[in-house]
Tab-separated table of C-alpha atoms in Angstrom:
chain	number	residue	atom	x	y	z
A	1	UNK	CA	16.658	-28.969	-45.065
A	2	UNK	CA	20.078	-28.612	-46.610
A	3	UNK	CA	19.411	-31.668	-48.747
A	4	UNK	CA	16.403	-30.024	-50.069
A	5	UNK	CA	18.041	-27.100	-51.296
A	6	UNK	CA	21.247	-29.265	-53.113
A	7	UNK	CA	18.499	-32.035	-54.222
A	8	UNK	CA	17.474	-32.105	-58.412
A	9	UNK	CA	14.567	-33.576	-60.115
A	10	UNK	CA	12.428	-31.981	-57.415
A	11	UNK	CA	9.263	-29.615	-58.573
A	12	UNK	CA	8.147	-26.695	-56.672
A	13	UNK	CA	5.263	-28.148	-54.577
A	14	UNK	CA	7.692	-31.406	-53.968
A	15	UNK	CA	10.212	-28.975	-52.520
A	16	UNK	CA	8.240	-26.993	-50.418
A	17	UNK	CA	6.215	-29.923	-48.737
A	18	UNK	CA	9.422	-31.813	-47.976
A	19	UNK	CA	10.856	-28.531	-46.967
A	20	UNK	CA	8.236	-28.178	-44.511
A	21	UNK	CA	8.857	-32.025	-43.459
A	22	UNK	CA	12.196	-31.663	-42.659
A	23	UNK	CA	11.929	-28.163	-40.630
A	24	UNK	CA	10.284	-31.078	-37.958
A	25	UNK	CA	12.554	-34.211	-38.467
A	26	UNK	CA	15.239	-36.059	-35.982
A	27	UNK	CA	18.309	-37.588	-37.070
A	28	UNK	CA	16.338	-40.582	-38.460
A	29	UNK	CA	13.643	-38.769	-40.846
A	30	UNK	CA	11.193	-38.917	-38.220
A	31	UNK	CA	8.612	-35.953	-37.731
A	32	UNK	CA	5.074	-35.637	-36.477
A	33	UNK	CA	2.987	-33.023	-37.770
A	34	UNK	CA	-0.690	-31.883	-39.006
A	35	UNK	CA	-1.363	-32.037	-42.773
A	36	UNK	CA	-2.818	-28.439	-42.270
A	37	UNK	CA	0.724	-27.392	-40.637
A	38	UNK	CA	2.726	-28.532	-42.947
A	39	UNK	CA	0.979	-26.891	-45.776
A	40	UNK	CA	0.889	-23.871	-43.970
A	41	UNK	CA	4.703	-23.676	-43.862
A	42	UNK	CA	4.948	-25.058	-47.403
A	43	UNK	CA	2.679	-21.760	-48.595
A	44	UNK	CA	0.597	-24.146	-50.310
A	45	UNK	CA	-3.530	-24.983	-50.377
A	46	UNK	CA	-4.168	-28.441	-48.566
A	47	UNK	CA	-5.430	-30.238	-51.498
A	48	UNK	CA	-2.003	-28.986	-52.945
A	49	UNK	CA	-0.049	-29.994	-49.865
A	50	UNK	CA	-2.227	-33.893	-50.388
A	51	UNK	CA	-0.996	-34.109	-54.223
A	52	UNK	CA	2.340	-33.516	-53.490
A	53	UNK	CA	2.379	-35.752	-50.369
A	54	UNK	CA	1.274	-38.451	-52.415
A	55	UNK	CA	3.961	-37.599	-55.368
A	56	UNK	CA	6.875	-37.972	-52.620
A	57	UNK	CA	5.322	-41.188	-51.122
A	58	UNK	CA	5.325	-42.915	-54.626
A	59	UNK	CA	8.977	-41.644	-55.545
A	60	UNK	CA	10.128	-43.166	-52.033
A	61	UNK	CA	10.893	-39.907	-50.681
A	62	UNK	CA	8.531	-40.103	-47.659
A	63	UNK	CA	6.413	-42.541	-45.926
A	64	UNK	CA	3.126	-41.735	-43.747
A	65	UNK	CA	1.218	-43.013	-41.096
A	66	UNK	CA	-2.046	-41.937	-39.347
A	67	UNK	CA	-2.296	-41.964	-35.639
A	68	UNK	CA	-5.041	-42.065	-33.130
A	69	UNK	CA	-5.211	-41.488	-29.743
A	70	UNK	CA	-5.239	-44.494	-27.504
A	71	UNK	CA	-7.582	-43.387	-24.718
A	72	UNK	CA	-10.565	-42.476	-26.898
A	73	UNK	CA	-9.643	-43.206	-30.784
A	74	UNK	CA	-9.707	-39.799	-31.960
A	75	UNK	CA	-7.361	-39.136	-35.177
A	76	UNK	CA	-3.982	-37.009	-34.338
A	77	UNK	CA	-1.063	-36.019	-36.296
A	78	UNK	CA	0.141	-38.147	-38.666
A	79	UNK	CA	3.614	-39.339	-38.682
A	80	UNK	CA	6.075	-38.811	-41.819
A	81	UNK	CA	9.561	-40.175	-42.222
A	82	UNK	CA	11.939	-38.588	-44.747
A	83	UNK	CA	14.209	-40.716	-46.706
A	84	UNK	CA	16.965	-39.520	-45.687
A	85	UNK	CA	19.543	-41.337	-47.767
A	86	UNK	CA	17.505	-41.457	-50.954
A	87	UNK	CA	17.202	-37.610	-50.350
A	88	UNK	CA	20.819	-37.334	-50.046
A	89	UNK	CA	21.927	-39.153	-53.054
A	90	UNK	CA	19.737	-36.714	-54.908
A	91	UNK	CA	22.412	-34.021	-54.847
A	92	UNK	CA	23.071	-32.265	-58.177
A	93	UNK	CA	26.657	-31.754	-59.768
A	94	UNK	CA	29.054	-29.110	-58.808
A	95	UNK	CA	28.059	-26.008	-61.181
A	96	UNK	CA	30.093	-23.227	-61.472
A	97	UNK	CA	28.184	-20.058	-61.533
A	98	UNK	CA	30.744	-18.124	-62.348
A	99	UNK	CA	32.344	-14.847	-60.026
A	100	UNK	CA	30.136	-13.808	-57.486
A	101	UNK	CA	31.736	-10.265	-56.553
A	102	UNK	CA	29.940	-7.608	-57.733
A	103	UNK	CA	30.411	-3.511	-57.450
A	104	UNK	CA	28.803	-1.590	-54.538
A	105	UNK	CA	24.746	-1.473	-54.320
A	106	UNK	CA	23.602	2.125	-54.906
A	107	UNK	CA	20.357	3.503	-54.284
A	108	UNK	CA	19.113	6.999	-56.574
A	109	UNK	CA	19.143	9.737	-54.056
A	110	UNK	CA	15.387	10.882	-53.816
A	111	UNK	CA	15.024	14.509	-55.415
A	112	UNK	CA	14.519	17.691	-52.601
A	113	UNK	CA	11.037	18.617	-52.112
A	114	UNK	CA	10.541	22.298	-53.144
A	115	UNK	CA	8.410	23.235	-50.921
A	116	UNK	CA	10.251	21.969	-48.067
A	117	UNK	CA	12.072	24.186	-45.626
A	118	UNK	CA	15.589	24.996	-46.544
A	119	UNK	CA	18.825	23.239	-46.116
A	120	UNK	CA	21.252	24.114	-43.382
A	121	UNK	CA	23.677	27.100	-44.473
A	122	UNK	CA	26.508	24.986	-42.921
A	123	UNK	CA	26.311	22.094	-45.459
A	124	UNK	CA	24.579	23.267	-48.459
A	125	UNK	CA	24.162	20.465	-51.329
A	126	UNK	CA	26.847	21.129	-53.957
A	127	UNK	CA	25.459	23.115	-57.264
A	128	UNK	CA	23.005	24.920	-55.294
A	129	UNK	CA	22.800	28.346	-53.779
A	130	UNK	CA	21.634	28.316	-49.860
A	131	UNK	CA	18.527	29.721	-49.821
A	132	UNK	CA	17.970	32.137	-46.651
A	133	UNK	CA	15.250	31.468	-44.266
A	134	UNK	CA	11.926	33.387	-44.564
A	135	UNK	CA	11.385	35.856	-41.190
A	136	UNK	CA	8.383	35.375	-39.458
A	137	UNK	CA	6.815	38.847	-39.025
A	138	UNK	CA	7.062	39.970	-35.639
A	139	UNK	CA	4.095	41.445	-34.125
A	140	UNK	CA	4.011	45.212	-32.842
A	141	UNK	CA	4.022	45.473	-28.807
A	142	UNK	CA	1.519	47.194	-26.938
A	143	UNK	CA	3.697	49.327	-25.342
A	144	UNK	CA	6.732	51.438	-26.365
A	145	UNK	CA	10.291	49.780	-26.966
A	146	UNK	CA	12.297	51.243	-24.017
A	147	UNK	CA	14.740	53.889	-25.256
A	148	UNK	CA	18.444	51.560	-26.084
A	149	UNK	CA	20.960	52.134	-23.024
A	150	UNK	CA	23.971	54.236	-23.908
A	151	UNK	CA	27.411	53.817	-24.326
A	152	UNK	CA	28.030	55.265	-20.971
A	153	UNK	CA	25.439	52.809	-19.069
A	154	UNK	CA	27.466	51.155	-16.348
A	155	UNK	CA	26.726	46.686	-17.130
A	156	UNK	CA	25.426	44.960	-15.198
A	157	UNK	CA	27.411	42.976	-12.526
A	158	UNK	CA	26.634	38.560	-12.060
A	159	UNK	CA	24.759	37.803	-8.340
A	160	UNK	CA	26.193	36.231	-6.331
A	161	UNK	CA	23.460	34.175	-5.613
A	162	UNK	CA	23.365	30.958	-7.352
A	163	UNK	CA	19.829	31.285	-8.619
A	164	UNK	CA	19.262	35.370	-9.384
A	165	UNK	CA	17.498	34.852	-12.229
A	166	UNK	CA	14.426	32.596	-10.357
A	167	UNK	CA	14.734	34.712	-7.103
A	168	UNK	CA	14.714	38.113	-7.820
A	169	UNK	CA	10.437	38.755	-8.665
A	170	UNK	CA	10.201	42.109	-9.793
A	171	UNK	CA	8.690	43.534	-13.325
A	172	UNK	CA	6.768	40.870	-15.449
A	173	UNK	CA	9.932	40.353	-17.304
A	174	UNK	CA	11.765	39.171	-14.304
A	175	UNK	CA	13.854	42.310	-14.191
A	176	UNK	CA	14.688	44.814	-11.448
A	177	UNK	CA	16.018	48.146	-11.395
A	178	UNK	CA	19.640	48.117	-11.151
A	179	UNK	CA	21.119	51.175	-9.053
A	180	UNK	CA	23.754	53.017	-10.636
A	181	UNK	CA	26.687	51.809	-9.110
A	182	UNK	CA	25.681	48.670	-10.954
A	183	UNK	CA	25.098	46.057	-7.659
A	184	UNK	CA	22.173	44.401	-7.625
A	185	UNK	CA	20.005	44.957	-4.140
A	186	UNK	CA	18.181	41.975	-2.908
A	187	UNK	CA	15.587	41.917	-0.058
A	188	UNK	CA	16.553	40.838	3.755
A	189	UNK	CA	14.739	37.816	4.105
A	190	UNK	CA	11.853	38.030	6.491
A	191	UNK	CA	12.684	36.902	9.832
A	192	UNK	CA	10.996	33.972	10.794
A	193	UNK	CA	10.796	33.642	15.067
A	194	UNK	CA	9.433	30.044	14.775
A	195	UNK	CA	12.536	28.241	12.760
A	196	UNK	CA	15.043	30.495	14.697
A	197	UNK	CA	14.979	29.554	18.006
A	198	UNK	CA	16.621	31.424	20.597
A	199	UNK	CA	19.222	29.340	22.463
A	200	UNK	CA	17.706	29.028	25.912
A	201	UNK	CA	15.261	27.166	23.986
A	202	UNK	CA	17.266	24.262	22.202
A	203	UNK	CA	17.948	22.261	24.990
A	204	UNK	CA	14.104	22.251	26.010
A	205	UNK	CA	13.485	21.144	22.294
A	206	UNK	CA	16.061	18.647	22.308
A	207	UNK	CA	15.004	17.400	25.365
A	208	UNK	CA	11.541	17.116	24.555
A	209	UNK	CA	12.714	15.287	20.977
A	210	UNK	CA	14.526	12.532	23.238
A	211	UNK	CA	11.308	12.249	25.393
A	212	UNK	CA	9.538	11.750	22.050
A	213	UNK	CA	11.713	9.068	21.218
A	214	UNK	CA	11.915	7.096	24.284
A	215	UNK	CA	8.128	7.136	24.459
A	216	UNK	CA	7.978	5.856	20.473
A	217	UNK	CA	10.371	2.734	21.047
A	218	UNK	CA	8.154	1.915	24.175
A	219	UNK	CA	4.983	1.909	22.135
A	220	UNK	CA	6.548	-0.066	19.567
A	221	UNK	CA	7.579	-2.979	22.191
A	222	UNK	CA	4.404	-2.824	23.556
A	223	UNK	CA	3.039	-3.373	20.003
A	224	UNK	CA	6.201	-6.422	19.432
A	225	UNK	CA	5.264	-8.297	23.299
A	226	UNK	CA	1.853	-8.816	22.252
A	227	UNK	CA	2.598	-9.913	18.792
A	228	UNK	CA	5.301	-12.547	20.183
A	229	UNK	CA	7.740	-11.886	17.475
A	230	UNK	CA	9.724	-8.537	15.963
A	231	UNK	CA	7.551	-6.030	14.188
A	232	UNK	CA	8.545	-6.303	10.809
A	233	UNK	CA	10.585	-2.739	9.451
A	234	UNK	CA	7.998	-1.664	6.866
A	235	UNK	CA	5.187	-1.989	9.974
A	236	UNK	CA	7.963	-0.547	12.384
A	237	UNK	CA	8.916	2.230	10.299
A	238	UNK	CA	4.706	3.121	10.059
A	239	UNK	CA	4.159	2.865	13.880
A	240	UNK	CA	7.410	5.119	14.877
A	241	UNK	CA	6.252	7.649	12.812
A	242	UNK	CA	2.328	7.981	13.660
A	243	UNK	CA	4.035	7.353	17.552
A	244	UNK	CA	6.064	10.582	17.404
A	245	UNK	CA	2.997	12.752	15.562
A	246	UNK	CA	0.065	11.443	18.040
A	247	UNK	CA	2.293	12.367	21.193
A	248	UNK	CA	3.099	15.405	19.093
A	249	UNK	CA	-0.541	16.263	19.822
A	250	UNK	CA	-0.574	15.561	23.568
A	251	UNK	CA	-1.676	11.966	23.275
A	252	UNK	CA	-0.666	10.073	26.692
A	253	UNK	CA	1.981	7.561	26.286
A	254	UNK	CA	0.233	5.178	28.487
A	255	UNK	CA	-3.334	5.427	26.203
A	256	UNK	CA	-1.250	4.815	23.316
A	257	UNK	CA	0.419	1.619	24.489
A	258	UNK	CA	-2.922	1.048	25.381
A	259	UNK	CA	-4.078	0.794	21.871
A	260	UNK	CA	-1.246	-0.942	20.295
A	261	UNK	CA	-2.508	-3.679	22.137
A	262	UNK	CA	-5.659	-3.919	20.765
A	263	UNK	CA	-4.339	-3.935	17.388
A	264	UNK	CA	-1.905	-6.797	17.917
A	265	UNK	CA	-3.911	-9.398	17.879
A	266	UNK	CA	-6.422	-8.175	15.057
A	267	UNK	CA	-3.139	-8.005	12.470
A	268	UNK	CA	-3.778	-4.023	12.803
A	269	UNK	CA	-0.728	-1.843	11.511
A	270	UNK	CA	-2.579	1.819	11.391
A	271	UNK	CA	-1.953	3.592	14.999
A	272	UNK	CA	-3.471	6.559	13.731
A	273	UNK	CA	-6.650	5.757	12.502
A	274	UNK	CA	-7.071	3.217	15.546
A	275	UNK	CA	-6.512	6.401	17.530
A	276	UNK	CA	-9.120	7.929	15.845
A	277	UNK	CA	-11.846	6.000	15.645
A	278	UNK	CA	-11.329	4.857	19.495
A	279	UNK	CA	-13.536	5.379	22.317
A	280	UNK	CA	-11.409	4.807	25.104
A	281	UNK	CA	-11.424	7.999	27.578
A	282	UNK	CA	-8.038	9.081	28.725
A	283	UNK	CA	-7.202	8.282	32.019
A	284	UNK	CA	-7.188	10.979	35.027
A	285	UNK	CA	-3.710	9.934	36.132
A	286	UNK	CA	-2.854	11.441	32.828
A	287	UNK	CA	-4.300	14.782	32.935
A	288	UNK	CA	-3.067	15.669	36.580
A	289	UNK	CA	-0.545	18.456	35.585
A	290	UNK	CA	-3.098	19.656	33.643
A	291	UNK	CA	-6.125	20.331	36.255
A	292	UNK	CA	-6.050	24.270	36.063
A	293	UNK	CA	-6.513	23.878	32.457
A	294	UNK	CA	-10.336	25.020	31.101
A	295	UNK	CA	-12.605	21.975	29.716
A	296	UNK	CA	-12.390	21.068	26.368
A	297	UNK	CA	-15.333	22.396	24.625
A	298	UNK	CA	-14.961	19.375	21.947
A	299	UNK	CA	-15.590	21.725	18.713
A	300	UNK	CA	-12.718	23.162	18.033
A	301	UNK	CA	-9.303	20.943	17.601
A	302	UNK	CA	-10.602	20.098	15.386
A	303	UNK	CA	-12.497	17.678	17.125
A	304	UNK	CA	-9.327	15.646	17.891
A	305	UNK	CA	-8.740	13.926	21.491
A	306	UNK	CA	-5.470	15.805	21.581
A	307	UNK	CA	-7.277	19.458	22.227
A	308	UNK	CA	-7.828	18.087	25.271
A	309	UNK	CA	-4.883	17.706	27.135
A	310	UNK	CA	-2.918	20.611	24.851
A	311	UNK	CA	-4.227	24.394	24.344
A	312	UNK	CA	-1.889	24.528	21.714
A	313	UNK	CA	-4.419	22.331	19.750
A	314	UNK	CA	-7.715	24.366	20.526
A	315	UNK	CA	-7.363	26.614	17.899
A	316	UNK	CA	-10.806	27.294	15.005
A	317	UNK	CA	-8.304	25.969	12.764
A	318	UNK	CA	-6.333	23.427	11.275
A	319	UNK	CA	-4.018	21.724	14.290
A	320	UNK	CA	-2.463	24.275	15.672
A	321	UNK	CA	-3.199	27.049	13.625
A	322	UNK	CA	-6.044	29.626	13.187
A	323	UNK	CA	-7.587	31.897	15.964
A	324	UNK	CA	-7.362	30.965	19.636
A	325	UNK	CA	-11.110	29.158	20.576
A	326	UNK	CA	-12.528	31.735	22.826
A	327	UNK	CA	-14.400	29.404	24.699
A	328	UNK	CA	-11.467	26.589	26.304
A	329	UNK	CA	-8.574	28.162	25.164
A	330	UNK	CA	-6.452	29.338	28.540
A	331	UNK	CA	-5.469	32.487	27.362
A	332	UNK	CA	-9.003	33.402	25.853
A	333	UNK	CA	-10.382	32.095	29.089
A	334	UNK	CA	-8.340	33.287	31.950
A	335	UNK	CA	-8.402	37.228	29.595
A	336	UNK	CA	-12.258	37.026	30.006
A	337	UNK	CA	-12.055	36.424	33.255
A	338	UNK	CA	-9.540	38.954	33.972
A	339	UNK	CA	-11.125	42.083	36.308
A	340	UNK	CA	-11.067	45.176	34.113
C-alpha cells in the first residue's frame, strides 16, 4: 500500500482499486478477493471498479484470474496479483515541499449565550461584570416563623450517640425539645425479655444449640451414605440449614433422616419442601415424652406437622406467634379444665 501512495502516473480510480488490491496481498502480489469487495473498499461503483481493473491489467500492473469451485463448478473469488516490482519502480522523485512546522491550531471561542445562567463569581470572564444570581421567591409557610433564640439561649451540646440525628423521632422536623441545661434526653430503650436471657437460661440454650447441631450433621450423613459420595457444599450448606429450622419446629430427628433417604436417590436437594409435602406419620417412639400433651387439632400451626409434637407451634398465628389455640394448646386446655 506504501507503493501506492509514492507511485506517479496513477489516476484516481487506478489508485483506489489497486489500493484496495494491496490491503489483501502476500509478499508475492497475491490476493483473493470479490470484484464487489474490492470496489467497496475502493469507494467506487462496480462498473467503475471493472474499467479500472481492466486499465491496470493492460498497463501490467495486475493480472486476474477467475476461479470456480471444484466440487460443484460454481464461480468464487477471483484471484489478482499485483506487480509488485513494476509498482515499485513507479516511485516519483524526491520533492521538497518545503517547511512543514506551522504555529499552534486555534479554534474561535463560541460567543456566551445570553440567556444562559450566569458564570461562576469565582472565575468571571475578563471584561465582564459577574452578574448575581436571580432568587427564587420563597413561598410563605403556613404557620408562624418561631420567634429567633436570644443571645442568652444556652447551644446546643453534640450526642453522643453516633447517629442523633436519624434516632431521635420527635417533631416533623426531626427536632426535640432541648432542656435548659442544654443535654439532650433520649428514651431508655424498651426492655426486651426474649433477647435478654436470664443466665440460668444460657446453658439450657446452648445446650439445646449443640443438640441442634449434632442432630444436623447426622441428617446430613444419612443424606451422604445413601448418595455413596460427599454432599457437595452448595447442597450441604442447603440441607444444614433447613436441618436446624425443621428440628427447630419439633420435627423428630429420626423422621428426618428418614426423609433424606428418600431424596437421595431421586437427585432431591430441598429437605423442606420434601418435609412438607410428605405423608409419612411420625412414629410413636417419638412422641413418648410427650403423651400428657392434648391432640393436635390440625388447624392451627398453621397446619404444619411440627404443632404436633410442640405447643409452642399451636398458636392462630404465624409459627409461633399469635393467640394460644384454645382448643390443643396445653395451657388453654388444662385452664378449661381447671375446677373453678
Amino acid at each position: 500500500m506504501n507503493l501506492v501512495f509514492q507511485a506517479d502516473g496513477l489516476s484516481v480510480g487506478e489508485g483506489a482499486f489497486l489500493m484496495a488490491c494491496c490491503n489483501h496481498t502476500d509478499a508475492k502480489g497475491y490476493v483473493i478477493a470479490s470484484m464487489q469487495q474490492l470496489a467497496d473498499e475502493a469507494h467506487l461503483k462496480e462498473s467503475a471498479a471493472k474499467s479500472n481493473k481492466q486499465k491496470l491489467i493492460q498497463r501490467g500492473l495486475l493480472a486476474s484470474s477467475e476461479r470456480y469451485s471444484p466440487k460443484n463448478g460454481a464461480r468464487i473469488a477471483d484471484l489478482y496479483r499485483v506487480n509488485l516490482e513494476l509498482l515499485a519502480s513507479m516511485k516519483r522523485a524526491r520533492t521538497d515541499y518545503g517547511p512543514t512546522l506551522v504555529e499552534e491550531l486555534t479554534f474561535k471561542v463560541p460567543q456566551e449565550n445570553p440567556r444562559s445562567d450566569p458564570p461562576s463569581d469565582s472565575d468571571p470572564p475578563q471584561g465582564r461584570i459577574p452578574t448575581p444570581p436571580r432568587r427564587i421567591p420563597t413561598p410563605p409557610r403556613s404557620d408562624p416563623d418561631p420567634a429567633p433564640p436570644s443571645d442568652s439561649d444556652p447551644l446546643l451540646l453534640p450526642s453522643k450517640s453516633p447517629s442523633s440525628l436519624s434516632s431521635v423521632s420527635g417533631d416533623a422536623d426531626g427536632t426535640r425539645d432541648v432542656p435548659p441545661d442544654g443535654e439532650r434526653e433520649t428514651e431508655a430503650p424498651a426492655e426486651d425479655h426474649n433477647s435478654n436471657p436470664s443466665e440460668a437460661e444460657l446453658p439450657q440454650q446452648r445446650e439445646r444449640s449443640d443438640k441442634n447441631a449434632a442432630a444436623r450433621d447426622r441428617i446430613v450423613a444419612a443424606y451422604a451414605a445413601v448418595l455413596g459420595r460427599p454432599v457437595l457444599n452448595g447442597t450441604k450448606a442447603k440441607l444444614e440449614k433447613q436441618a436446624v429450622e425443621l428440628l427447630a419446629q419439633g420435627l423428630p430427628e429420626a423422621w428426618l433422616c428418614d426423609r433424606v433417604r428418600e431424596m437421595a436417590p431421586r437427585g432431591w436437594s430441598d429437605l423442606a419442601q420434601h418435609a412438607e409435602r410428605s405423608t409419612a406419620p411420625l412414629t410413636q417412639t417419638t412422641t413418648k415424652h410427650r403423651r400428657g400433651l392434648p391432640d393436635w387439632c390440625t388447624k392451627c400451626g398453621p397446619g404444619s406437622p411440627a404443632a404436633r409434637l410442640n405447643p409452642r407451634f399451636r398458636t392462630l398465628g404465624e409459627m409461633g406467634s399469635g393467640e394460644k389455640c384454645p382448643d390443643c394448646h396445653p395451657d388453654r386446655v388444662n385452664a378449661a379444665r381447671a375446677p373453678r
